[in-house]
Amino acid sequence: MSELKAKSKVSNKIKVKEAARYLFNRDGLLNVRLQHISDEAIVSVGNISYHFRGKEQIVLALWQDLLAQKQAFFLEFRVVPLFEDLERLLAQVFHLQQAYRFFYVDAPSILQRFPAIAESWAAHHQQERTAIHMMLEFHVARAVLHPPLDQNFFARWAEVFWALSDGWLSRQRSLGRSETDYSAYRDMLWTLLRPLMTPQGQLEYQELEKMVARRIS
């Protein structure tokens, strides 16, 4: 196979995924057919079939792309999860949710329809909760968070934090609120963390807010 032909095939595969992601986000997963993807990507249905056996395979490929990016974000975060690192993680996750909006809005039906996605989603869910739990313990050791109320408190808190983050888009849509307001997203999650902060933690948080304000202005 020539290098030019190989690049063309890779390019078509990427074009199909990007077109599908755009249409799934705009119209909803159930409302998009292969012909719609073909028209948007300007790639024939036959060419799409060369790369993907059907729409389901495209959804799986998009999930793998989404998962790889989330895993990279959390892997970086777990190295040293300071407050500024949490702020960066929130921004990364928010923009990823925007890029794959269809998955977060239609998650229950997608997980029911795609057992393979449901299985890897559950495994990654556990990894995210573990990373958040470790962050809390790290900040207790730094004396910027209060110790947990009981031995299960941080595990429950991590579950709530994850649920609020992953369910944010769906909740905003059901309430008729903006789905692109990052300030509302980050404020909700920081509001959950602030009651756990010690006086030293509050000072660090105030400095972070000043840094964020300077970045926006």
C-alpha atoms as an extended CHARMM CRD file, in Angstrom:
* protein
*
       217  EXT
         1         1  MET       CA              0.0000000000        0.0000000000        0.0000000000  PROA      1               0.0000000000
         2         2  SER       CA              1.4030000000        3.4040000000       -0.9580000000  PROA      2               0.0000000000
         3         3  GLU       CA              1.9950000000        6.0030000000        1.7560000000  PROA      3               0.0000000000
         4         4  LEU       CA             -0.4730000000        8.3670000000        0.0560000000  PROA      4               0.0000000000
         5         5  LYS       CA             -3.2080000000        5.7200000000       -0.0150000000  PROA      5               0.0000000000
         6         6  ALA       CA             -2.5560000000        4.8210000000        3.6330000000  PROA      6               0.0000000000
         7         7  LYS       CA             -2.8490000000        8.4720000000        4.6590000000  PROA      7               0.0000000000
         8         8  SER       CA             -6.0830000000        8.7640000000        2.6790000000  PROA      8               0.0000000000
         9         9  LYS       CA             -7.6050000000        5.8010000000        4.5170000000  PROA      9               0.0000000000
        10        10  VAL       CA             -6.5870000000        7.1800000000        7.9060000000  PROA      10              0.0000000000
        11        11  SER       CA             -7.9480000000       10.5750000000        6.9150000000  PROA      11              0.0000000000
        12        12  ASN       CA            -11.2900000000        9.0780000000        5.8770000000  PROA      12              0.0000000000
        13        13  LYS       CA            -11.5620000000        7.1900000000        9.1580000000  PROA      13              0.0000000000
        14        14  ILE       CA            -10.9560000000       10.3790000000       11.1240000000  PROA      14              0.0000000000
        15        15  LYS       CA            -13.4100000000       12.3070000000        8.9360000000  PROA      15              0.0000000000
        16        16  VAL       CA            -16.0960000000        9.7030000000        9.5850000000  PROA      16              0.0000000000
        17        17  LYS       CA            -15.5810000000        9.8200000000       13.3530000000  PROA      17              0.0000000000
        18        18  GLU       CA            -15.5670000000       13.6140000000       13.4400000000  PROA      18              0.0000000000
        19        19  ALA       CA            -18.6870000000       13.8320000000       11.2770000000  PROA      19              0.0000000000
        20        20  ALA       CA            -20.4660000000       11.2520000000       13.4300000000  PROA      20              0.0000000000
        21        21  ARG       CA            -19.5090000000       13.0300000000       16.6450000000  PROA      21              0.0000000000
        22        22  TYR       CA            -20.7820000000       16.3350000000       15.2680000000  PROA      22              0.0000000000
        23        23  LEU       CA            -24.0970000000       14.8190000000       14.1720000000  PROA      23              0.0000000000
        24        24  PHE       CA            -24.5800000000       12.7910000000       17.3600000000  PROA      24              0.0000000000
        25        25  ASN       CA            -24.0360000000       15.9710000000       19.3810000000  PROA      25              0.0000000000
        26        26  ARG       CA            -26.3680000000       18.0280000000       17.2220000000  PROA      26              0.0000000000
        27        27  ASP       CA            -29.1770000000       15.5860000000       16.4810000000  PROA      27              0.0000000000
        28        28  GLY       CA            -28.8610000000       12.8180000000       19.0710000000  PROA      28              0.0000000000
        29        29  LEU       CA            -27.4640000000        9.3410000000       18.5670000000  PROA      29              0.0000000000
        30        30  LEU       CA            -30.7600000000        7.6670000000       17.6610000000  PROA      30              0.0000000000
        31        31  ASN       CA            -31.5930000000       10.2470000000       14.9840000000  PROA      31              0.0000000000
        32        32  VAL       CA            -28.4190000000        9.7790000000       12.9270000000  PROA      32              0.0000000000
        33        33  ARG       CA            -28.0560000000        7.1580000000       10.1820000000  PROA      33              0.0000000000
        34        34  LEU       CA            -24.9890000000        6.0980000000        8.2080000000  PROA      34              0.0000000000
        35        35  GLN       CA            -26.2060000000        8.0900000000        5.2150000000  PROA      35              0.0000000000
        36        36  HSD       CA            -26.2470000000       11.2520000000        7.3290000000  PROA      36              0.0000000000
        37        37  ILE       CA            -22.6620000000       10.5630000000        8.4040000000  PROA      37              0.0000000000
        38        38  SER       CA            -21.7010000000        9.8640000000        4.7940000000  PROA      38              0.0000000000
        39        39  ASP       CA            -23.1650000000       13.1810000000        3.6510000000  PROA      39              0.0000000000
        40        40  GLU       CA            -21.4900000000       15.1430000000        6.4500000000  PROA      40              0.0000000000
        41        41  ALA       CA            -18.0680000000       13.4970000000        6.0410000000  PROA      41              0.0000000000
        42        42  ILE       CA            -18.2670000000       13.4810000000        2.2200000000  PROA      42              0.0000000000
        43        43  VAL       CA            -17.2640000000        9.8200000000        2.3640000000  PROA      43              0.0000000000
        44        44  SER       CA            -19.3240000000        7.1170000000        0.6610000000  PROA      44              0.0000000000
        45        45  VAL       CA            -21.2950000000        4.6260000000        2.7490000000  PROA      45              0.0000000000
        46        46  GLY       CA            -19.1820000000        1.8860000000        1.1730000000  PROA      46              0.0000000000
        47        47  ASN       CA            -16.0140000000        3.6300000000        2.3240000000  PROA      47              0.0000000000
        48        48  ILE       CA            -17.4500000000        4.0120000000        5.8180000000  PROA      48              0.0000000000
        49        49  SER       CA            -18.1670000000        0.2620000000        5.8490000000  PROA      49              0.0000000000
        50        50  TYR       CA            -14.5040000000       -0.3860000000        5.0600000000  PROA      50              0.0000000000
        51        51  HSD       CA            -13.5490000000        1.2010000000        8.3980000000  PROA      51              0.0000000000
        52        52  PHE       CA            -16.6390000000        0.4730000000       10.5190000000  PROA      52              0.0000000000
        53        53  ARG       CA            -19.1410000000       -2.3890000000       10.3110000000  PROA      53              0.0000000000
        54        54  GLY       CA            -21.9660000000       -0.0230000000       11.1940000000  PROA      54              0.0000000000
        55        55  LYS       CA            -23.0020000000        2.9150000000       13.3220000000  PROA      55              0.0000000000
        56        56  GLU       CA            -22.4530000000        0.8690000000       16.4670000000  PROA      56              0.0000000000
        57        57  GLN       CA            -18.7640000000        0.4640000000       15.6120000000  PROA      57              0.0000000000
        58        58  ILE       CA            -18.4390000000        4.2200000000       15.1570000000  PROA      58              0.0000000000
        59        59  VAL       CA            -19.9760000000        4.7860000000       18.5910000000  PROA      59              0.0000000000
        60        60  LEU       CA            -17.5040000000        2.3060000000       20.1050000000  PROA      60              0.0000000000
        61        61  ALA       CA            -14.5910000000        4.0610000000       18.3940000000  PROA      61              0.0000000000
        62        62  LEU       CA            -15.7350000000        7.4410000000       19.7160000000  PROA      62              0.0000000000
        63        63  TRP       CA            -16.0730000000        6.0080000000       23.2160000000  PROA      63              0.0000000000
        64        64  GLN       CA            -12.5080000000        4.6830000000       23.0090000000  PROA      64              0.0000000000
        65        65  ASP       CA            -11.2960000000        8.1490000000       21.9800000000  PROA      65              0.0000000000
        66        66  LEU       CA            -13.2060000000        9.7450000000       24.8540000000  PROA      66              0.0000000000
        67        67  LEU       CA            -11.9500000000        7.1900000000       27.3620000000  PROA      67              0.0000000000
        68        68  ALA       CA             -8.3210000000        7.5640000000       26.2730000000  PROA      68              0.0000000000
        69        69  GLN       CA             -8.4690000000       11.3200000000       26.8020000000  PROA      69              0.0000000000
        70        70  LYS       CA            -10.1430000000       11.0290000000       30.2150000000  PROA      70              0.0000000000
        71        71  GLN       CA             -7.5980000000        8.4530000000       31.3580000000  PROA      71              0.0000000000
        72        72  ALA       CA             -4.7580000000       10.7470000000       30.2870000000  PROA      72              0.0000000000
        73        73  PHE       CA             -6.2690000000       13.6560000000       32.2420000000  PROA      73              0.0000000000
        74        74  PHE       CA             -6.6730000000       11.6260000000       35.4330000000  PROA      74              0.0000000000
        75        75  LEU       CA             -3.2450000000       10.0210000000       35.1060000000  PROA      75              0.0000000000
        76        76  GLU       CA             -1.6740000000       13.4740000000       35.0270000000  PROA      76              0.0000000000
        77        77  PHE       CA             -3.8890000000       14.6610000000       37.8870000000  PROA      77              0.0000000000
        78        78  ARG       CA             -2.8960000000       11.8080000000       40.2000000000  PROA      78              0.0000000000
        79        79  VAL       CA              0.7890000000       12.8170000000       40.1450000000  PROA      79              0.0000000000
        80        80  VAL       CA              0.3550000000       15.9020000000       42.3790000000  PROA      80              0.0000000000
        81        81  PRO       CA             -3.3370000000       16.8560000000       42.7870000000  PROA      81              0.0000000000
        82        82  LEU       CA             -2.9820000000       20.4150000000       44.1090000000  PROA      82              0.0000000000
        83        83  PHE       CA             -5.8990000000       22.8600000000       43.9240000000  PROA      83              0.0000000000
        84        84  GLU       CA             -4.5750000000       24.3360000000       40.6700000000  PROA      84              0.0000000000
        85        85  ASP       CA             -4.3190000000       20.8100000000       39.2510000000  PROA      85              0.0000000000
        86        86  LEU       CA             -7.9470000000       20.1850000000       40.1730000000  PROA      86              0.0000000000
        87        87  GLU       CA             -8.8890000000       23.4160000000       38.4050000000  PROA      87              0.0000000000
        88        88  ARG       CA             -7.0660000000       22.2420000000       35.2790000000  PROA      88              0.0000000000
        89        89  LEU       CA             -8.7470000000       18.8260000000       35.4930000000  PROA      89              0.0000000000
        90        90  LEU       CA            -12.1920000000       20.4150000000       35.7550000000  PROA      90              0.0000000000
        91        91  ALA       CA            -11.5200000000       22.5200000000       32.6560000000  PROA      91              0.0000000000
        92        92  GLN       CA            -10.2510000000       19.4870000000       30.7340000000  PROA      92              0.0000000000
        93        93  VAL       CA            -13.2300000000       17.3260000000       31.6960000000  PROA      93              0.0000000000
        94        94  PHE       CA            -15.6930000000       20.1190000000       30.9160000000  PROA      94              0.0000000000
        95        95  HSD       CA            -14.3020000000       20.6480000000       27.4120000000  PROA      95              0.0000000000
        96        96  LEU       CA            -14.2730000000       16.8950000000       26.8340000000  PROA      96              0.0000000000
        97        97  GLN       CA            -17.9340000000       16.7500000000       27.8300000000  PROA      97              0.0000000000
        98        98  GLN       CA            -18.6550000000       19.5020000000       25.3240000000  PROA      98              0.0000000000
        99        99  ALA       CA            -16.8090000000       17.6140000000       22.5880000000  PROA      99              0.0000000000
       100       100  TYR       CA            -18.7040000000       14.3640000000       23.3180000000  PROA      100             0.0000000000
       101       101  ARG       CA            -21.9620000000       15.9240000000       24.4660000000  PROA      101             0.0000000000
       102       102  PHE       CA            -24.1160000000       13.1450000000       23.0180000000  PROA      102             0.0000000000
       103       103  PHE       CA            -22.5690000000       10.5540000000       25.3120000000  PROA      103             0.0000000000
       104       104  TYR       CA            -23.1730000000       12.4900000000       28.5130000000  PROA      104             0.0000000000
       105       105  VAL       CA            -26.7270000000       13.4400000000       27.5740000000  PROA      105             0.0000000000
       106       106  ASP       CA            -27.6990000000        9.9520000000       26.3550000000  PROA      106             0.0000000000
       107       107  ALA       CA            -25.4910000000        7.9440000000       28.7370000000  PROA      107             0.0000000000
       108       108  PRO       CA            -28.2230000000        5.6900000000       30.2410000000  PROA      108             0.0000000000
       109       109  SER       CA            -29.5020000000        4.5050000000       26.8480000000  PROA      109             0.0000000000
       110       110  ILE       CA            -25.9740000000        4.1380000000       25.4240000000  PROA      110             0.0000000000
       111       111  LEU       CA            -24.7870000000        2.0730000000       28.3870000000  PROA      111             0.0000000000
       112       112  GLN       CA            -27.8400000000       -0.1610000000       28.1050000000  PROA      112             0.0000000000
       113       113  ARG       CA            -27.3870000000       -0.6190000000       24.3630000000  PROA      113             0.0000000000
       114       114  PHE       CA            -23.6050000000       -1.1530000000       24.4010000000  PROA      114             0.0000000000
       115       115  PRO       CA            -22.4910000000       -3.6770000000       27.0710000000  PROA      115             0.0000000000
       116       116  ALA       CA            -18.8180000000       -3.2610000000       26.1110000000  PROA      116             0.0000000000
       117       117  ILE       CA            -19.0250000000        0.4790000000       26.7640000000  PROA      117             0.0000000000
       118       118  ALA       CA            -20.9160000000       -0.1120000000       30.0110000000  PROA      118             0.0000000000
       119       119  GLU       CA            -18.1910000000       -2.4480000000       31.2620000000  PROA      119             0.0000000000
       120       120  SER       CA            -15.2880000000       -0.1060000000       30.5170000000  PROA      120             0.0000000000
       121       121  TRP       CA            -17.3090000000        2.8850000000       31.7570000000  PROA      121             0.0000000000
       122       122  ALA       CA            -17.8150000000        1.1690000000       35.1180000000  PROA      122             0.0000000000
       123       123  ALA       CA            -14.0980000000        0.3730000000       35.3920000000  PROA      123             0.0000000000
       124       124  HSD       CA            -13.1160000000        3.9490000000       34.5740000000  PROA      124             0.0000000000
       125       125  HSD       CA            -15.7480000000        5.2570000000       36.9730000000  PROA      125             0.0000000000
       126       126  GLN       CA            -13.9810000000        3.3640000000       39.7540000000  PROA      126             0.0000000000
       127       127  GLN       CA            -10.6100000000        4.7760000000       38.6760000000  PROA      127             0.0000000000
       128       128  GLU       CA            -11.9790000000        8.3230000000       38.7750000000  PROA      128             0.0000000000
       129       129  ARG       CA            -13.4870000000        7.8610000000       42.2280000000  PROA      129             0.0000000000
       130       130  THR       CA            -10.1860000000        6.4260000000       43.4630000000  PROA      130             0.0000000000
       131       131  ALA       CA             -8.2830000000        9.4290000000       42.0790000000  PROA      131             0.0000000000
       132       132  ILE       CA            -10.6810000000       11.8430000000       43.7800000000  PROA      132             0.0000000000
       133       133  HSD       CA            -10.4640000000        9.9030000000       47.0450000000  PROA      133             0.0000000000
       134       134  MET       CA             -6.6550000000       10.0400000000       46.9090000000  PROA      134             0.0000000000
       135       135  MET       CA             -6.8400000000       13.7840000000       46.2460000000  PROA      135             0.0000000000
       136       136  LEU       CA             -8.8590000000       14.2860000000       49.4230000000  PROA      136             0.0000000000
       137       137  GLU       CA             -6.4140000000       12.2730000000       51.5290000000  PROA      137             0.0000000000
       138       138  PHE       CA             -3.4890000000       14.1610000000       49.9660000000  PROA      138             0.0000000000
       139       139  HSD       CA             -5.0170000000       17.4950000000       50.9740000000  PROA      139             0.0000000000
       140       140  VAL       CA             -5.7500000000       16.2890000000       54.4990000000  PROA      140             0.0000000000
       141       141  ALA       CA             -2.0440000000       15.4350000000       54.8000000000  PROA      141             0.0000000000
       142       142  ARG       CA             -1.2620000000       18.9730000000       53.5840000000  PROA      142             0.0000000000
       143       143  ALA       CA             -3.6120000000       20.3690000000       56.2590000000  PROA      143             0.0000000000
       144       144  VAL       CA             -5.7600000000       22.1890000000       53.6960000000  PROA      144             0.0000000000
       145       145  LEU       CA             -8.7490000000       19.8650000000       54.1930000000  PROA      145             0.0000000000
       146       146  HSD       CA            -10.3110000000       18.6500000000       57.4160000000  PROA      146             0.0000000000
       147       147  PRO       CA            -10.0680000000       14.9210000000       58.1970000000  PROA      147             0.0000000000
       148       148  PRO       CA            -13.0920000000       12.8340000000       57.1380000000  PROA      148             0.0000000000
       149       149  LEU       CA            -16.0690000000       12.5340000000       59.4620000000  PROA      149             0.0000000000
       150       150  ASP       CA            -15.8310000000        8.7280000000       59.2980000000  PROA      150             0.0000000000
       151       151  GLN       CA            -13.9080000000        6.0900000000       57.3620000000  PROA      151             0.0000000000
       152       152  ASN       CA            -16.4310000000        6.0120000000       54.4960000000  PROA      152             0.0000000000
       153       153  PHE       CA            -16.9740000000        9.7610000000       54.1790000000  PROA      153             0.0000000000
       154       154  PHE       CA            -14.4110000000       10.4200000000       51.4470000000  PROA      154             0.0000000000
       155       155  ALA       CA            -15.6250000000        7.4560000000       49.3830000000  PROA      155             0.0000000000
       156       156  ARG       CA            -19.1820000000        8.8030000000       49.5060000000  PROA      156             0.0000000000
       157       157  TRP       CA            -17.9640000000       12.3370000000       48.7710000000  PROA      157             0.0000000000
       158       158  ALA       CA            -15.9990000000       11.1200000000       45.7340000000  PROA      158             0.0000000000
       159       159  GLU       CA            -19.1250000000        9.3800000000       44.4320000000  PROA      159             0.0000000000
       160       160  VAL       CA            -21.1860000000       12.5700000000       44.7690000000  PROA      160             0.0000000000
       161       161  PHE       CA            -18.4450000000       14.6530000000       43.1210000000  PROA      161             0.0000000000
       162       162  TRP       CA            -18.2470000000       12.2440000000       40.1920000000  PROA      162             0.0000000000
       163       163  ALA       CA            -22.0480000000       12.0500000000       39.8240000000  PROA      163             0.0000000000
       164       164  LEU       CA            -22.4080000000       15.8370000000       39.7630000000  PROA      164             0.0000000000
       165       165  SER       CA            -19.6220000000       16.2190000000       37.2180000000  PROA      165             0.0000000000
       166       166  ASP       CA            -20.6990000000       13.4730000000       34.8100000000  PROA      166             0.0000000000
       167       167  GLY       CA            -24.3900000000       14.2970000000       35.1500000000  PROA      167             0.0000000000
       168       168  TRP       CA            -23.9850000000       18.0510000000       34.7100000000  PROA      168             0.0000000000
       169       169  LEU       CA            -24.8420000000       18.2660000000       31.0000000000  PROA      169             0.0000000000
       170       170  SER       CA            -27.9190000000       16.0800000000       31.3150000000  PROA      170             0.0000000000
       171       171  ARG       CA            -29.1460000000       18.0700000000       34.3080000000  PROA      171             0.0000000000
       172       172  GLN       CA            -28.5690000000       21.4220000000       32.5790000000  PROA      172             0.0000000000
       173       173  ARG       CA            -30.5250000000       20.2600000000       29.5500000000  PROA      173             0.0000000000
       174       174  SER       CA            -33.4400000000       18.9410000000       31.6040000000  PROA      174             0.0000000000
       175       175  LEU       CA            -33.6200000000       22.2700000000       33.4720000000  PROA      175             0.0000000000
       176       176  GLY       CA            -33.3410000000       24.3500000000       30.3030000000  PROA      176             0.0000000000
       177       177  ARG       CA            -30.0870000000       25.9440000000       31.4590000000  PROA      177             0.0000000000
       178       178  SER       CA            -26.9190000000       26.7320000000       29.5220000000  PROA      178             0.0000000000
       179       179  GLU       CA            -24.8910000000       23.6490000000       28.6440000000  PROA      179             0.0000000000
       180       180  THR       CA            -21.7550000000       25.6510000000       27.8330000000  PROA      180             0.0000000000
       181       181  ASP       CA            -21.3420000000       27.6810000000       31.0400000000  PROA      181             0.0000000000
       182       182  TYR       CA            -18.0130000000       26.5450000000       32.4690000000  PROA      182             0.0000000000
       183       183  SER       CA            -18.2800000000       28.9660000000       35.3930000000  PROA      183             0.0000000000
       184       184  ALA       CA            -21.4910000000       27.2810000000       36.5620000000  PROA      184             0.0000000000
       185       185  TYR       CA            -19.8870000000       23.8480000000       36.2300000000  PROA      185             0.0000000000
       186       186  ARG       CA            -16.7140000000       24.6820000000       38.1600000000  PROA      186             0.0000000000
       187       187  ASP       CA            -18.5440000000       26.7240000000       40.8140000000  PROA      187             0.0000000000
       188       188  MET       CA            -20.8240000000       23.7750000000       41.5530000000  PROA      188             0.0000000000
       189       189  LEU       CA            -17.8890000000       21.4210000000       42.1340000000  PROA      189             0.0000000000
       190       190  TRP       CA            -15.7430000000       23.8590000000       44.1010000000  PROA      190             0.0000000000
       191       191  THR       CA            -18.7860000000       24.6430000000       46.2670000000  PROA      191             0.0000000000
       192       192  LEU       CA            -18.8760000000       20.9640000000       47.1520000000  PROA      192             0.0000000000
       193       193  LEU       CA            -15.2190000000       21.0330000000       48.2330000000  PROA      193             0.0000000000
       194       194  ARG       CA            -15.0700000000       24.3540000000       50.0840000000  PROA      194             0.0000000000
       195       195  PRO       CA            -16.8340000000       23.2170000000       53.3000000000  PROA      195             0.0000000000
       196       196  LEU       CA            -14.0630000000       20.6380000000       53.7600000000  PROA      196             0.0000000000
       197       197  MET       CA            -11.3030000000       23.2740000000       53.6400000000  PROA      197             0.0000000000
       198       198  THR       CA             -9.3000000000       24.3390000000       56.6650000000  PROA      198             0.0000000000
       199       199  PRO       CA             -8.4120000000       28.0430000000       57.0770000000  PROA      199             0.0000000000
       200       200  GLN       CA             -5.1800000000       27.3150000000       55.1900000000  PROA      200             0.0000000000
       201       201  GLY       CA             -7.1860000000       25.6210000000       52.4680000000  PROA      201             0.0000000000
       202       202  GLN       CA             -9.4860000000       28.6330000000       52.1990000000  PROA      202             0.0000000000
       203       203  LEU       CA             -6.4450000000       30.8750000000       51.7050000000  PROA      203             0.0000000000
       204       204  GLU       CA             -5.1260000000       28.6250000000       48.9300000000  PROA      204             0.0000000000
       205       205  TYR       CA             -8.5390000000       28.5970000000       47.3000000000  PROA      205             0.0000000000
       206       206  GLN       CA             -8.7580000000       32.4010000000       47.4140000000  PROA      206             0.0000000000
       207       207  GLU       CA             -5.3800000000       32.6370000000       45.6840000000  PROA      207             0.0000000000
       208       208  LEU       CA             -6.6010000000       30.1950000000       43.0380000000  PROA      208             0.0000000000
       209       209  GLU       CA             -9.7060000000       32.3160000000       42.4490000000  PROA      209             0.0000000000
       210       210  LYS       CA             -7.5260000000       35.3950000000       41.9560000000  PROA      210             0.0000000000
       211       211  MET       CA             -5.4350000000       33.4930000000       39.4140000000  PROA      211             0.0000000000
       212       212  VAL       CA             -8.5630000000       32.3360000000       37.5490000000  PROA      212             0.0000000000
       213       213  ALA       CA             -9.9630000000       35.8870000000       37.5600000000  PROA      213             0.0000000000
       214       214  ARG       CA             -6.7080000000       37.2610000000       36.0980000000  PROA      214             0.0000000000
       215       215  ARG       CA             -6.7840000000       34.6020000000       33.3980000000  PROA      215             0.0000000000
       216       216  ILE       CA            -10.3400000000       35.5280000000       32.4110000000  PROA      216             0.0000000000
       217       217  SER       CA             -9.7750000000       39.3070000000       32.4380000000  PROA      217             0.0000000000
